[in-house]
mmCIF file of C-alpha atoms in Angstrom:
data_model
loop_
_atom_site.group_PDB
_atom_site.id
_atom_site.type_symbol
_atom_site.label_atom_id
_atom_site.label_comp_id
_atom_site.label_asym_id
_atom_site.label_seq_id
_atom_site.Cartn_x
_atom_site.Cartn_y
_atom_site.Cartn_z
ATOM 1 C CA MET A 37 0.000 0.000 0.000
ATOM 2 C CA LYS A 38 1.331 3.387 -0.965
ATOM 3 C CA ARG A 39 1.938 6.028 1.700
ATOM 4 C CA LYS A 40 -0.487 8.335 -0.103
ATOM 5 C CA THR A 41 -3.190 5.672 0.107
ATOM 6 C CA LEU A 42 -2.680 5.096 3.798
ATOM 7 C CA THR A 43 -2.678 8.827 4.500
ATOM 8 C CA ALA A 44 -5.904 9.273 2.546
ATOM 9 C CA MET A 45 -7.580 6.429 4.425
ATOM 10 C CA ILE A 46 -6.510 7.717 7.827
ATOM 11 C CA LEU A 47 -7.677 11.228 6.998
ATOM 12 C CA ALA A 48 -10.958 9.829 5.674
ATOM 13 C CA PHE A 49 -11.507 8.022 8.947
ATOM 14 C CA LEU A 50 -10.682 10.996 11.147
ATOM 15 C CA VAL A 51 -12.745 13.616 9.316
ATOM 16 C CA PRO A 52 -15.529 12.780 6.867
ATOM 17 C CA GLY A 53 -14.452 13.861 3.399
ATOM 18 C CA ALA A 54 -10.861 14.662 4.377
ATOM 19 C CA GLY A 55 -9.496 11.710 2.422
ATOM 20 C CA HIS A 56 -11.190 12.927 -0.735
ATOM 21 C CA PHE A 57 -9.967 16.462 -0.099
ATOM 22 C CA TYR A 58 -6.401 15.163 0.249
ATOM 23 C CA LEU A 59 -6.772 13.318 -3.060
ATOM 24 C CA GLY A 60 -7.932 16.456 -4.857
ATOM 25 C CA LYS A 61 -11.659 15.697 -4.997
ATOM 26 C CA ARG A 62 -12.596 19.010 -3.394
ATOM 27 C CA ALA A 63 -16.269 19.335 -4.322
ATOM 28 C CA ARG A 64 -16.997 15.760 -3.342
ATOM 29 C CA SER A 65 -15.193 16.168 -0.035
ATOM 30 C CA VAL A 66 -17.371 19.113 0.927
ATOM 31 C CA VAL A 67 -20.545 17.216 0.058
ATOM 32 C CA PHE A 68 -19.421 14.197 2.064
ATOM 33 C CA LEU A 69 -18.420 16.315 5.043
ATOM 34 C CA VAL A 70 -21.758 18.118 5.096
ATOM 35 C CA VAL A 71 -23.880 14.995 4.619
ATOM 36 C CA VAL A 72 -22.071 12.774 7.118
ATOM 37 C CA LEU A 73 -21.783 15.480 9.770
ATOM 38 C CA PHE A 74 -25.400 16.449 9.284
ATOM 39 C CA MET A 75 -26.553 12.845 9.693
ATOM 40 C CA PHE A 76 -24.412 12.339 12.779
ATOM 41 C CA VAL A 77 -25.386 15.554 14.547
ATOM 42 C CA ALA A 78 -29.033 15.222 13.539
ATOM 43 C CA GLY A 79 -29.027 11.725 14.966
ATOM 44 C CA LEU A 80 -27.801 12.957 18.322
ATOM 45 C CA LEU A 81 -30.224 15.887 18.344
ATOM 46 C CA LEU A 82 -33.042 13.442 17.653
ATOM 47 C CA HIS A 83 -32.084 11.721 20.925
ATOM 48 C CA GLY A 84 -30.570 8.761 19.128
ATOM 49 C CA LYS A 85 -28.195 6.442 20.941
ATOM 50 C CA LEU A 86 -24.456 6.814 20.668
ATOM 51 C CA TYR A 87 -23.317 3.227 21.010
ATOM 52 C CA VAL A 88 -20.619 2.095 23.380
ATOM 53 C CA ALA A 89 -19.605 -1.545 23.602
ATOM 54 C CA GLU A 90 -21.341 -3.195 26.536
ATOM 55 C CA GLN A 91 -20.295 -6.361 28.328
ATOM 56 C CA GLY A 92 -22.475 -9.336 27.543
ATOM 57 C CA LYS A 93 -24.114 -7.607 24.564
ATOM 58 C CA PRO A 94 -22.124 -8.620 21.497
ATOM 59 C CA LEU A 95 -24.365 -6.743 19.045
ATOM 60 C CA THR A 96 -23.368 -3.483 20.696
ATOM 61 C CA LEU A 97 -19.850 -4.204 19.416
ATOM 62 C CA LEU A 98 -21.134 -4.046 15.860
ATOM 63 C CA ALA A 99 -23.160 -0.924 16.539
ATOM 64 C CA THR A 100 -20.191 0.721 18.253
ATOM 65 C CA ALA A 101 -17.929 -0.118 15.328
ATOM 66 C CA ALA A 102 -20.472 1.444 12.979
ATOM 67 C CA SER A 103 -20.791 4.598 15.088
ATOM 68 C CA MET A 104 -17.033 4.895 15.500
ATOM 69 C CA GLY A 105 -16.769 4.990 11.719
ATOM 70 C CA ALA A 106 -17.644 8.661 11.989
ATOM 71 C CA GLY A 107 -14.161 9.325 13.359
ATOM 72 C CA ILE A 108 -13.449 12.459 15.382
ATOM 73 C CA PRO A 109 -17.126 13.472 15.585
ATOM 74 C CA TYR A 110 -17.767 10.206 17.449
ATOM 75 C CA LEU A 111 -14.942 10.886 19.897
ATOM 76 C CA VAL A 112 -16.181 14.424 20.490
ATOM 77 C CA ALA A 113 -19.706 13.162 21.088
ATOM 78 C CA ARG A 114 -18.440 10.456 23.469
ATOM 79 C CA SER A 115 -16.649 13.073 25.522
ATOM 80 C CA MET A 116 -19.888 15.052 25.814
ATOM 81 C CA GLY A 117 -21.585 12.264 27.686
ATOM 82 C CA PRO A 118 -24.142 9.556 27.004
ATOM 83 C CA PHE A 119 -26.669 10.081 24.265
ATOM 84 C CA GLY A 120 -29.925 8.297 23.702
ATOM 85 C CA ASP A 121 -33.355 8.793 25.185
ATOM 86 C CA LEU A 122 -35.338 5.603 24.784
ATOM 87 C CA GLY A 123 -38.538 7.384 25.662
ATOM 88 C CA SER A 124 -38.148 9.909 22.896
ATOM 89 C CA PHE A 125 -40.424 9.760 19.876
ATOM 90 C CA THR A 126 -37.417 10.146 17.576
ATOM 91 C CA TYR A 127 -35.080 7.696 19.331
ATOM 92 C CA GLU A 128 -35.072 5.059 16.585
ATOM 93 C CA TYR A 129 -34.655 7.592 13.821
ATOM 94 C CA GLY A 130 -31.880 9.326 15.691
ATOM 95 C CA THR A 131 -30.045 6.057 16.214
ATOM 96 C CA ALA A 132 -30.478 5.182 12.535
ATOM 97 C CA PHE A 133 -29.091 8.563 11.506
ATOM 98 C CA THR A 134 -26.039 8.214 13.749
ATOM 99 C CA LEU A 135 -25.273 4.647 12.694
ATOM 100 C CA THR A 136 -25.735 5.536 9.031
ATOM 101 C CA ALA A 137 -23.313 8.448 9.348
ATOM 102 C CA GLY A 138 -20.651 6.131 10.732
ATOM 103 C CA LEU A 139 -21.230 3.523 8.053
ATOM 104 C CA MET A 140 -21.158 6.171 5.346
ATOM 105 C CA ASN A 141 -17.753 7.295 6.553
ATOM 106 C CA LEU A 142 -16.492 3.726 6.472
ATOM 107 C CA LEU A 143 -17.533 3.646 2.817
ATOM 108 C CA LEU A 144 -15.638 6.886 2.281
ATOM 109 C CA ILE A 145 -12.499 5.247 3.663
ATOM 110 C CA LEU A 146 -12.833 2.458 1.123
ATOM 111 C CA ASP A 147 -13.537 4.959 -1.643
ATOM 112 C CA SER A 148 -10.411 6.918 -0.695
ATOM 113 C CA TYR A 149 -8.447 3.699 -1.046
ATOM 114 C CA ASP A 150 -9.883 3.063 -4.517
ATOM 115 C CA ILE A 151 -9.124 6.575 -5.692
ATOM 116 C CA ALA A 152 -5.610 6.605 -4.249
ATOM 117 C CA GLU A 153 -4.829 3.237 -5.841
ATOM 118 C CA LYS A 154 -6.226 4.551 -9.138
ATOM 119 C CA ARG A 155 -8.902 1.885 -9.266
ATOM 120 C CA LYS A 156 -11.460 4.593 -9.922
ATOM 121 C CA GLU A 157 -11.513 8.281 -10.853
ATOM 122 C CA MET B 210 -40.771 21.918 16.175
ATOM 123 C CA THR B 211 -43.480 19.360 15.560
ATOM 124 C CA PHE B 212 -42.354 18.575 12.012
ATOM 125 C CA ILE B 213 -39.312 16.867 13.502
ATOM 126 C CA GLN B 214 -41.704 14.479 15.184
ATOM 127 C CA SER B 215 -43.140 13.473 11.837
ATOM 128 C CA HIS B 216 -42.095 10.045 10.569
ATOM 129 C CA ILE B 217 -42.630 11.135 6.973
ATOM 130 C CA PHE B 218 -40.415 14.186 7.370
ATOM 131 C CA LEU B 219 -37.594 12.215 8.972
ATOM 132 C CA MET B 220 -37.869 9.532 6.310
ATOM 133 C CA PHE B 221 -37.702 12.255 3.653
ATOM 134 C CA VAL B 222 -34.577 13.786 5.214
ATOM 135 C CA TYR B 223 -32.910 10.387 5.456
ATOM 136 C CA ALA B 224 -33.744 9.589 1.825
ATOM 137 C CA VAL B 225 -32.369 12.936 0.623
ATOM 138 C CA ALA B 226 -29.143 12.542 2.603
ATOM 139 C CA ALA B 227 -28.589 8.966 1.457
ATOM 140 C CA GLY B 228 -29.421 9.908 -2.141
ATOM 141 C CA VAL B 229 -26.980 12.793 -2.202
ATOM 142 C CA PHE B 230 -24.273 10.722 -0.557
ATOM 143 C CA PHE B 231 -24.477 7.735 -2.897
ATOM 144 C CA SER B 232 -24.938 9.808 -6.033
ATOM 145 C CA PHE B 233 -21.673 11.640 -5.281
ATOM 146 C CA LEU B 234 -19.944 8.438 -4.229
ATOM 147 C CA TRP B 235 -20.846 6.289 -7.203
ATOM 148 C CA ARG B 236 -21.399 8.695 -10.082
ATOM 149 C CA ASN B 237 -19.158 11.331 -11.673
ATOM 150 C CA ASP B 238 -21.266 12.910 -14.388
ATOM 151 C CA ARG B 239 -23.809 15.547 -13.287
ATOM 152 C CA ARG B 240 -26.707 14.069 -15.218
ATOM 153 C CA GLU B 241 -25.886 10.599 -13.937
ATOM 154 C CA ARG B 242 -25.778 11.907 -10.402
ATOM 155 C CA ILE B 243 -29.218 13.458 -10.650
ATOM 156 C CA ARG B 244 -30.626 10.282 -12.137
ATOM 157 C CA PHE B 245 -29.012 8.124 -9.466
ATOM 158 C CA PHE B 246 -30.146 10.450 -6.705
ATOM 159 C CA LEU B 247 -33.735 10.151 -7.902
ATOM 160 C CA LEU B 248 -33.396 6.386 -8.000
ATOM 161 C CA ILE B 249 -32.030 6.145 -4.459
ATOM 162 C CA PHE B 250 -34.427 8.748 -3.081
ATOM 163 C CA SER B 251 -37.506 7.155 -4.600
ATOM 164 C CA SER B 252 -36.411 3.681 -3.536
ATOM 165 C CA LEU B 253 -36.075 4.815 0.040
ATOM 166 C CA PHE B 254 -38.952 7.271 0.333
ATOM 167 C CA ILE B 255 -41.570 5.754 -1.906
ATOM 168 C CA GLY B 256 -40.407 2.247 -1.155
ATOM 169 C CA GLY B 257 -40.592 2.926 2.557
ATOM 170 C CA THR B 258 -44.065 4.391 2.275
ATOM 171 C CA LEU B 259 -45.182 1.425 0.201
ATOM 172 C CA LEU B 260 -43.772 -0.993 2.737
ATOM 173 C CA ALA B 261 -45.582 0.855 5.493
ATOM 174 C CA TRP B 262 -48.867 0.505 3.668
ATOM 175 C CA LEU B 263 -48.236 -3.176 3.017
ATOM 176 C CA MET B 264 -47.703 -3.692 6.730
ATOM 177 C CA TYR B 265 -50.831 -1.709 7.603
ATOM 178 C CA PRO B 266 -53.195 -4.705 7.831
ATOM 179 C CA PHE B 267 -50.971 -6.431 10.363
ATOM 180 C CA PRO B 268 -51.833 -5.670 13.982
ATOM 181 C CA LEU B 269 -49.341 -3.995 16.307
ATOM 182 C CA ARG B 270 -50.064 -6.518 19.031
#
């Protein structure tokens, strides 16, 4: 793996769209940053759950991995305390938004790899 | 902000966000992006609404 590829993937993980920005795809990077951040923040504002791995609950590992895909936004949110109000009307939607944001960013990491390795434009 | 408590509105927002994301991820040409966005958006929004109606006859409990 080239150093450029690894750098792009790490940047893509840390900040949504940063990998694409590093690779010269400026317009796309802005779109990705806005969409992923919007989904993540909207999810938290909708009282969605920010997953943390829990002992004895293996599925929370998967959900945590998905949420952590958002990178630094996830770490910032974790430091702000627990999120998720089960009694809220928008709890499920919020959780879906947050998980989707993380998974989207994981896709962006893979896309950064493809672009850096010249497998796609 | 009662519109935020609307399932339809939240589904719409989700469909728009997912449509924009995947159209920029998987398409390069502007026209192709618009077409792909409409495909993703309609699959999610209209498909979701359709699914909801199909599930309507089934009781909650």
